[in-house]
Amino acid sequence: MLHTPFGFAIDPFALPLILAFAALFWLALKWRQHFSKPSLLFSNIKELAARSASLKAGFAHLPRWLELAALSLFLIAFLDPHFFREKKADAAKKEPPKEGIAIYLLTDQSGSMEEEVTAAMPDGSYKSLKKIDLLKMAATQFVNALPNDLIGLVSFARRAQIEAPLTLDHKMIVQELSQLKPLITEEEGGTAIGYAVYKTVNLIVETKHFAQDLIGKGKPAYDIKNVIMVMITDGFQNVNPADVNNPLRSMDVEEAAKFAKANGVKFYVINVDPSITSDQYTPERHLMERVTTMTGGHFYMIDSANSLDKILAQINDLEGSHLPQQEVLSKEQQPERYERISFYPYLIGCGLFLLMSAFLLQTTVLRRAP
């Protein structure tokens, strides 16, 4: 389609045909001038010249102009002028994506997330806000940037809680994120990172098996190209004393990372507490770097150069690069989203009306002789 400066498109193949027809029409008019016009002979025209022209005589050429206008409308209709209008949300049945990456967000809900930190904002400014609010803001932006990917949400402190399984309903994920609150009671105290990782990997394994079962039954299933976990926390492994003898809740981070690697799940960790850069946390930092690198992931710390939203965008770029680039479709190739509005029916209708009007005038009130 050939797009015009007026906001609508025309058929590019029809345009040269119209120009060729216009040239032939002009040549025909020139050729017609070589022939004499029909006329009547009068012996004396003085009396005719003395008479004032009637109203009919003033409109004598109207049928010819109506015919030319009708022809012009038919030619414009042949160009098929049209534009596309986006359908309303309730009318457009958008086909859900069939492939992408699967991402589980693991969000720390321990009581320390209630503390405030000074963090870099997307606009470059710095603001003091609670860690949990920083998490919500950046994670929401991250989710909204991944419309074609499955996203799940797991919160953790002493326990790991499934807030939302893998889904394409990102509005639900954003809603669950907005409701996260730090668990400040002593009973819920702890940061069971190993248990949260192990539980999330099990969820991913079950989702993969379910998808394979659907494919085996000939039913459509979402094709998971890559699987990652993104943990946002402000600390390191800290098991609640009541769970020391519980093999799952006290699971070591390295053991959980090996389980993730064995199932093809990459593990990313983002620590939002600036104080962990101090020397006293060097062993813990090295541990997190080792376990994330083992799975193909990475360990990040926010600072003046790396804000949380920038780190999440970097993870998005790293993992999104594994997906095949989607073909850019024109509006005409997306009938489920865009409605085509064509002008040619109206142009043809108006042209026929003008042509019929010219015929009626020529055969009645404006009939000519010869």
CSV table of C-alpha atoms in Angstrom, one decimal:
chain,number,residue,atom,x,y,z
A,1,MET,CA,0.0,0.0,0.0
A,2,LEU,CA,1.1,3.5,-0.8
A,3,HIS,CA,0.6,5.9,2.2
A,4,THR,CA,-0.4,9.5,1.4
A,5,PRO,CA,0.3,12.6,3.5
A,6,PHE,CA,-3.4,12.8,4.3
A,7,GLY,CA,-3.4,9.7,6.7
A,8,PHE,CA,-4.8,7.1,4.3
A,9,ALA,CA,-3.4,4.6,1.9
A,10,ILE,CA,-4.1,3.8,-1.8
A,11,ASP,CA,-3.3,0.9,-4.1
A,12,PRO,CA,0.1,1.7,-5.7
A,13,PHE,CA,-0.7,-0.6,-8.7
A,14,ALA,CA,-3.8,1.4,-9.6
A,15,LEU,CA,-2.1,4.7,-9.6
A,16,PRO,CA,-0.1,4.3,-12.9
A,17,LEU,CA,-3.3,2.9,-14.6
A,18,ILE,CA,-5.2,6.0,-13.5
A,19,LEU,CA,-2.5,8.3,-14.9
A,20,ALA,CA,-2.5,6.3,-18.2
A,21,PHE,CA,-6.2,6.6,-18.4
A,22,ALA,CA,-6.1,10.3,-17.7
A,23,ALA,CA,-3.5,10.8,-20.5
A,24,LEU,CA,-5.7,8.8,-23.0
A,25,PHE,CA,-8.7,10.8,-21.9
A,26,TRP,CA,-6.9,14.1,-22.6
A,27,LEU,CA,-5.7,12.9,-26.0
A,28,ALA,CA,-9.3,11.9,-26.9
A,29,LEU,CA,-10.6,15.3,-26.0
A,30,LYS,CA,-7.9,16.9,-28.2
A,31,TRP,CA,-8.7,14.5,-31.1
A,32,ARG,CA,-12.5,15.3,-30.7
A,33,GLN,CA,-11.8,19.0,-31.4
A,34,HIS,CA,-11.0,18.1,-35.0
A,35,PHE,CA,-14.7,17.2,-35.6
A,36,SER,CA,-17.5,19.8,-36.1
A,37,LYS,CA,-20.2,19.9,-33.5
A,38,PRO,CA,-23.8,19.1,-34.4
A,39,SER,CA,-25.8,22.2,-35.3
A,40,LEU,CA,-29.1,23.6,-36.7
A,41,LEU,CA,-29.2,26.1,-39.6
A,42,PHE,CA,-31.4,29.2,-39.2
A,43,SER,CA,-32.1,31.8,-41.9
A,44,ASN,CA,-32.2,34.6,-39.3
A,45,ILE,CA,-30.8,34.5,-35.7
A,46,LYS,CA,-31.5,38.1,-34.8
A,47,GLU,CA,-34.7,37.3,-33.0
A,48,LEU,CA,-32.9,34.4,-31.1
A,49,ALA,CA,-30.0,36.7,-30.1
A,50,ALA,CA,-32.4,39.4,-28.8
A,51,ARG,CA,-34.0,37.0,-26.4
A,52,SER,CA,-32.6,36.7,-22.9
A,53,ALA,CA,-31.1,33.4,-21.9
A,54,SER,CA,-33.5,31.2,-19.9
A,55,LEU,CA,-32.7,29.5,-16.6
A,56,LYS,CA,-32.5,26.2,-18.5
A,57,ALA,CA,-29.9,27.6,-20.9
A,58,GLY,CA,-27.8,28.7,-17.9
A,59,PHE,CA,-27.7,25.1,-16.7
A,60,ALA,CA,-27.3,23.5,-20.1
A,61,HIS,CA,-23.8,22.2,-19.4
A,62,LEU,CA,-24.7,20.9,-15.9
A,63,PRO,CA,-25.2,17.2,-17.1
A,64,ARG,CA,-21.7,17.3,-18.7
A,65,TRP,CA,-20.1,18.5,-15.4
A,66,LEU,CA,-22.0,15.9,-13.4
A,67,GLU,CA,-20.7,13.2,-15.8
A,68,LEU,CA,-17.1,14.4,-15.4
A,69,ALA,CA,-17.5,14.5,-11.6
A,70,ALA,CA,-18.9,10.9,-11.6
A,71,LEU,CA,-16.0,9.8,-13.8
A,72,SER,CA,-13.6,11.4,-11.3
A,73,LEU,CA,-15.2,9.7,-8.4
A,74,PHE,CA,-15.0,6.3,-10.2
A,75,LEU,CA,-11.3,6.9,-10.9
A,76,ILE,CA,-10.6,7.8,-7.2
A,77,ALA,CA,-12.5,4.7,-6.1
A,78,PHE,CA,-10.3,2.6,-8.4
A,79,LEU,CA,-7.3,3.8,-6.3
A,80,ASP,CA,-9.0,2.1,-3.3
A,81,PRO,CA,-8.3,4.8,-0.7
A,82,HIS,CA,-8.6,3.5,2.8
A,83,PHE,CA,-7.3,3.8,6.3
A,84,PHE,CA,-7.0,1.5,9.4
A,85,ARG,CA,-8.7,2.2,12.7
A,86,GLU,CA,-7.6,0.4,15.9
A,87,LYS,CA,-10.4,-1.7,17.3
A,88,LYS,CA,-11.7,-1.2,20.8
A,89,ALA,CA,-10.2,-3.4,23.5
A,90,ASP,CA,-13.4,-5.4,23.8
A,91,ALA,CA,-13.9,-5.9,20.1
A,92,ALA,CA,-10.3,-6.8,19.2
A,93,LYS,CA,-9.6,-10.4,20.0
A,94,LYS,CA,-5.9,-10.4,20.3
A,95,GLU,CA,-4.3,-13.8,19.8
A,96,PRO,CA,-2.1,-14.6,22.9
A,97,PRO,CA,1.6,-15.1,22.2
A,98,LYS,CA,2.7,-18.7,21.6
A,99,GLU,CA,6.3,-18.4,22.7
A,100,GLY,CA,8.7,-16.5,24.8
A,101,ILE,CA,10.7,-16.7,28.0
A,102,ALA,CA,9.4,-17.7,31.4
A,103,ILE,CA,10.4,-15.5,34.3
A,104,TYR,CA,9.8,-15.9,38.0
A,105,LEU,CA,10.2,-12.9,40.2
A,106,LEU,CA,11.3,-13.8,43.7
A,107,THR,CA,10.7,-10.8,46.0
A,108,ASP,CA,12.0,-10.5,49.5
A,109,GLN,CA,9.3,-9.8,52.1
A,110,SER,CA,11.5,-9.9,55.2
A,111,GLY,CA,11.1,-7.2,57.8
A,112,SER,CA,14.3,-5.3,56.7
A,113,MET,CA,12.6,-4.4,53.4
A,114,GLU,CA,10.7,-1.8,55.5
A,115,GLU,CA,13.9,0.2,55.8
A,116,GLU,CA,14.6,3.2,53.6
A,117,VAL,CA,17.5,3.6,51.1
A,118,THR,CA,18.5,6.4,48.8
A,119,ALA,CA,18.0,5.1,45.2
A,120,ALA,CA,18.5,6.5,41.7
A,121,MET,CA,15.3,7.2,39.9
A,122,PRO,CA,14.6,6.6,36.2
A,123,ASP,CA,14.9,10.4,35.6
A,124,GLY,CA,18.4,10.5,37.1
A,125,SER,CA,17.4,12.0,40.4
A,126,TYR,CA,17.9,10.4,43.8
A,127,LYS,CA,15.1,9.7,46.3
A,128,SER,CA,14.8,8.2,49.7
A,129,LEU,CA,12.2,5.4,49.8
A,130,LYS,CA,11.5,2.1,51.4
A,131,LYS,CA,13.2,-0.9,49.9
A,132,ILE,CA,9.9,-2.6,49.3
A,133,ASP,CA,8.5,0.4,47.4
A,134,LEU,CA,11.7,0.5,45.3
A,135,LEU,CA,11.1,-3.2,44.5
A,136,LYS,CA,7.5,-2.6,43.6
A,137,MET,CA,8.3,0.3,41.3
A,138,ALA,CA,11.1,-1.3,39.4
A,139,ALA,CA,9.4,-4.8,39.2
A,140,THR,CA,6.2,-3.3,37.8
A,141,GLN,CA,8.2,-1.5,35.1
A,142,PHE,CA,10.0,-4.8,34.3
A,143,VAL,CA,6.8,-6.7,34.0
A,144,ASN,CA,5.2,-4.1,31.7
A,145,ALA,CA,8.2,-4.4,29.3
A,146,LEU,CA,7.6,-8.1,28.7
A,147,PRO,CA,4.1,-8.4,27.1
A,148,ASN,CA,4.8,-11.7,25.4
A,149,ASP,CA,6.5,-13.6,28.2
A,150,LEU,CA,5.2,-15.8,31.0
A,151,ILE,CA,5.8,-14.2,34.4
A,152,GLY,CA,5.2,-15.6,37.9
A,153,LEU,CA,5.6,-14.2,41.3
A,154,VAL,CA,7.0,-15.8,44.5
A,155,SER,CA,7.5,-13.8,47.7
A,156,PHE,CA,9.7,-15.1,50.5
A,157,ALA,CA,10.9,-14.4,54.0
A,158,ARG,CA,10.8,-17.4,56.4
A,159,ARG,CA,8.7,-19.2,54.0
A,160,ALA,CA,8.2,-19.0,50.2
A,161,GLN,CA,4.7,-18.0,49.1
A,162,ILE,CA,3.4,-18.4,45.5
A,163,GLU,CA,1.7,-15.1,44.8
A,164,ALA,CA,1.0,-15.9,41.1
A,165,PRO,CA,2.0,-18.9,38.9
A,166,LEU,CA,3.5,-18.3,35.4
A,167,THR,CA,0.9,-16.4,33.4
A,168,LEU,CA,0.4,-14.0,30.6
A,169,ASP,CA,-2.0,-12.0,32.7
A,170,HIS,CA,0.5,-9.3,33.7
A,171,LYS,CA,-2.2,-7.1,35.2
A,172,MET,CA,-2.6,-9.7,37.9
A,173,ILE,CA,1.2,-9.8,38.5
A,174,VAL,CA,1.3,-6.0,38.9
A,175,GLN,CA,-1.7,-6.1,41.2
A,176,GLU,CA,0.0,-8.8,43.4
A,177,LEU,CA,3.2,-6.7,43.4
A,178,SER,CA,1.3,-3.7,44.7
A,179,GLN,CA,0.0,-5.7,47.7
A,180,LEU,CA,3.4,-6.9,48.9
A,181,LYS,CA,4.2,-5.9,52.5
A,182,PRO,CA,7.2,-6.7,54.7
A,183,LEU,CA,6.6,-9.4,57.3
A,184,ILE,CA,7.8,-7.8,60.5
A,185,THR,CA,6.7,-10.4,63.1
A,186,GLU,CA,9.3,-12.5,64.7
A,187,GLU,CA,7.5,-15.7,63.7
A,188,GLU,CA,7.8,-14.7,60.0
A,189,GLY,CA,11.4,-13.6,60.4
A,190,GLY,CA,14.1,-15.0,58.1
A,191,THR,CA,15.4,-14.9,54.6
A,192,ALA,CA,15.2,-18.5,53.2
A,193,ILE,CA,16.8,-17.9,49.8
A,194,GLY,CA,17.7,-21.5,49.2
A,195,TYR,CA,14.2,-22.7,49.9
A,196,ALA,CA,12.6,-20.0,47.7
A,197,VAL,CA,14.9,-21.0,44.8
A,198,TYR,CA,14.2,-24.7,45.3
A,199,LYS,CA,10.4,-24.2,45.4
A,200,THR,CA,10.4,-21.9,42.4
A,201,VAL,CA,12.4,-24.4,40.3
A,202,ASN,CA,9.9,-27.1,41.2
A,203,LEU,CA,7.1,-24.9,39.9
A,204,ILE,CA,9.0,-24.4,36.6
A,205,VAL,CA,9.6,-28.1,36.2
A,206,GLU,CA,5.9,-28.8,36.7
A,207,THR,CA,5.0,-26.1,34.2
A,208,LYS,CA,7.3,-27.6,31.6
A,209,HIS,CA,5.8,-31.1,32.1
A,210,PHE,CA,2.3,-29.7,31.8
A,211,ALA,CA,3.2,-28.0,28.5
A,212,GLN,CA,4.7,-31.2,27.2
A,213,ASP,CA,1.6,-33.1,28.1
A,214,LEU,CA,-0.6,-30.6,26.2
A,215,ILE,CA,1.7,-31.0,23.1
A,216,GLY,CA,1.5,-34.7,23.4
A,217,LYS,CA,-2.3,-34.5,23.3
A,218,GLY,CA,-2.2,-32.3,20.3
A,219,LYS,CA,-3.4,-29.2,22.2
A,220,PRO,CA,-1.8,-25.8,21.8
A,221,ALA,CA,0.8,-24.9,24.4
A,222,TYR,CA,3.1,-22.0,25.2
A,223,ASP,CA,6.6,-22.7,23.9
A,224,ILE,CA,9.1,-21.7,26.6
A,225,LYS,CA,12.3,-20.7,25.0
A,226,ASN,CA,14.2,-19.8,28.1
A,227,VAL,CA,13.6,-19.9,31.9
A,228,ILE,CA,15.1,-17.5,34.4
A,229,MET,CA,14.6,-16.5,38.1
A,230,VAL,CA,15.1,-12.9,39.2
A,231,MET,CA,15.5,-12.5,42.9
A,232,ILE,CA,15.3,-9.0,44.5
A,233,THR,CA,16.5,-9.0,48.1
A,234,ASP,CA,18.3,-6.8,50.6
A,235,GLY,CA,20.3,-9.6,52.3
A,236,PHE,CA,21.7,-13.1,52.2
A,237,GLN,CA,20.6,-16.5,53.5
A,238,ASN,CA,19.3,-16.2,57.0
A,239,VAL,CA,17.3,-19.2,58.2
A,240,ASN,CA,14.8,-18.8,61.0
A,241,PRO,CA,16.1,-20.6,64.1
A,242,ALA,CA,12.8,-22.6,64.2
A,243,ASP,CA,13.6,-24.1,60.8
A,244,VAL,CA,17.2,-25.2,61.3
A,245,ASN,CA,16.2,-28.8,61.4
A,246,ASN,CA,13.8,-28.5,58.4
A,247,PRO,CA,15.7,-29.8,55.4
A,248,LEU,CA,13.7,-27.7,52.9
A,249,ARG,CA,13.5,-24.4,54.7
A,250,SER,CA,17.1,-24.6,55.7
A,251,MET,CA,18.3,-25.7,52.2
A,252,ASP,CA,21.7,-24.2,51.4
A,253,VAL,CA,21.8,-21.6,48.6
A,254,GLU,CA,24.5,-23.5,46.6
A,255,GLU,CA,22.5,-26.7,46.8
A,256,ALA,CA,19.4,-25.0,45.4
A,257,ALA,CA,21.5,-23.3,42.7
A,258,LYS,CA,22.7,-26.8,41.6
A,259,PHE,CA,19.1,-27.9,41.4
A,260,ALA,CA,18.3,-24.9,39.2
A,261,LYS,CA,21.2,-25.5,36.9
A,262,ALA,CA,20.3,-29.2,36.5
A,263,ASN,CA,16.8,-28.1,35.3
A,264,GLY,CA,18.1,-25.4,32.9
A,265,VAL,CA,17.0,-22.4,35.0
A,266,LYS,CA,19.2,-19.3,35.2
A,267,PHE,CA,19.4,-17.5,38.5
A,268,TYR,CA,19.8,-13.7,38.8
A,269,VAL,CA,20.1,-11.9,42.1
A,270,ILE,CA,19.8,-8.2,42.7
A,271,ASN,CA,20.6,-6.9,46.2
A,272,VAL,CA,19.1,-3.5,46.9
A,273,ASP,CA,21.0,-2.7,50.2
A,274,PRO,CA,24.1,-0.5,49.6
A,275,SER,CA,25.7,-1.6,52.9
A,276,ILE,CA,26.5,-5.1,51.5
A,277,THR,CA,29.4,-3.6,49.6
A,278,SER,CA,31.3,-3.4,52.9
A,279,ASP,CA,34.2,-5.8,53.6
A,280,GLN,CA,32.2,-7.7,56.3
A,281,TYR,CA,29.9,-9.1,53.6
A,282,THR,CA,32.7,-10.2,51.2
A,283,PRO,CA,32.2,-14.0,51.8
A,284,GLU,CA,28.4,-13.7,51.2
A,285,ARG,CA,28.9,-11.7,48.0
A,286,HIS,CA,31.4,-14.2,46.7
A,287,LEU,CA,28.9,-17.0,47.4
A,288,MET,CA,26.1,-15.2,45.5
A,289,GLU,CA,28.4,-14.5,42.6
A,290,ARG,CA,29.4,-18.1,42.5
A,291,VAL,CA,25.9,-19.6,42.6
A,292,THR,CA,24.4,-17.2,40.1
A,293,THR,CA,27.3,-17.7,37.6
A,294,MET,CA,27.0,-21.4,38.0
A,295,THR,CA,23.5,-21.3,36.5
A,296,GLY,CA,24.4,-18.8,33.8
A,297,GLY,CA,23.0,-15.8,35.7
A,298,HIS,CA,24.6,-12.9,37.5
A,299,PHE,CA,24.7,-11.2,40.9
A,300,TYR,CA,24.0,-7.4,40.9
A,301,MET,CA,24.2,-4.7,43.5
A,302,ILE,CA,22.6,-1.3,43.2
A,303,ASP,CA,24.8,1.7,43.5
A,304,SER,CA,25.2,5.2,41.9
A,305,ALA,CA,25.9,3.6,38.5
A,306,ASN,CA,23.4,0.7,38.6
A,307,SER,CA,19.8,1.6,39.6
A,308,LEU,CA,17.3,-1.3,40.1
A,309,ASP,CA,15.4,-0.4,36.9
A,310,LYS,CA,18.6,-0.3,34.8
A,311,ILE,CA,19.6,-3.7,36.1
A,312,LEU,CA,16.2,-5.2,35.3
A,313,ALA,CA,16.4,-3.7,31.9
A,314,GLN,CA,19.8,-5.2,31.4
A,315,ILE,CA,18.5,-8.7,32.4
A,316,ASN,CA,15.6,-8.2,29.9
A,317,ASP,CA,18.1,-7.4,27.1
A,318,LEU,CA,20.3,-10.3,28.0
A,319,GLU,CA,17.5,-12.9,28.0
A,320,GLY,CA,15.3,-11.3,25.3
A,321,SER,CA,18.2,-11.7,22.9
A,322,HIS,CA,17.7,-15.4,22.8
A,323,LEU,CA,14.3,-15.1,21.3
A,324,PRO,CA,13.9,-14.9,17.5
A,325,GLN,CA,13.1,-11.4,16.3
A,326,GLN,CA,9.4,-11.1,15.6
A,327,GLU,CA,8.3,-10.0,12.1
A,328,VAL,CA,7.0,-6.5,12.0
A,329,LEU,CA,3.5,-6.8,10.7
A,330,SER,CA,1.6,-4.1,8.8
A,331,LYS,CA,-1.8,-3.0,10.0
A,332,GLU,CA,-3.4,-4.8,7.1
A,333,GLN,CA,-1.8,-8.1,8.4
A,334,GLN,CA,-3.4,-7.6,11.8
A,335,PRO,CA,-7.2,-7.8,11.2
A,336,GLU,CA,-7.8,-8.8,14.8
A,337,ARG,CA,-6.4,-5.5,15.9
A,338,TYR,CA,-7.1,-3.0,13.1
A,339,GLU,CA,-10.4,-2.4,11.2
A,340,ARG,CA,-10.0,-1.4,7.6
A,341,ILE,CA,-12.2,1.5,6.5
A,342,SER,CA,-12.5,1.8,2.7
A,343,PHE,CA,-13.9,4.8,0.8
A,344,TYR,CA,-14.5,3.2,-2.5
A,345,PRO,CA,-18.1,2.1,-1.8
A,346,TYR,CA,-19.1,5.6,-0.9
A,347,LEU,CA,-17.2,7.0,-3.9
A,348,ILE,CA,-18.9,4.6,-6.3
A,349,GLY,CA,-22.3,5.4,-4.7
A,350,CYS,CA,-21.8,9.1,-5.1
A,351,GLY,CA,-20.6,8.6,-8.7
A,352,LEU,CA,-23.7,6.5,-9.6
A,353,PHE,CA,-25.9,9.2,-8.1
A,354,LEU,CA,-24.3,11.9,-10.2
A,355,LEU,CA,-24.4,9.8,-13.3
A,356,MET,CA,-28.1,9.1,-12.8
A,357,SER,CA,-28.8,12.8,-12.1
A,358,ALA,CA,-27.1,13.7,-15.3
A,359,PHE,CA,-29.1,11.2,-17.3
A,360,LEU,CA,-32.4,12.4,-15.8
A,361,LEU,CA,-31.6,16.0,-16.5
A,362,GLN,CA,-30.6,15.2,-20.1
A,363,THR,CA,-33.8,13.3,-20.8
A,364,THR,CA,-36.2,15.8,-19.1
A,365,VAL,CA,-35.8,19.4,-18.2
A,366,LEU,CA,-32.4,19.9,-19.9
A,367,ARG,CA,-33.0,17.9,-23.0
A,368,ARG,CA,-31.1,19.3,-26.0
A,369,ALA,CA,-31.7,19.2,-29.7
A,370,PRO,CA,-30.0,17.9,-31.7
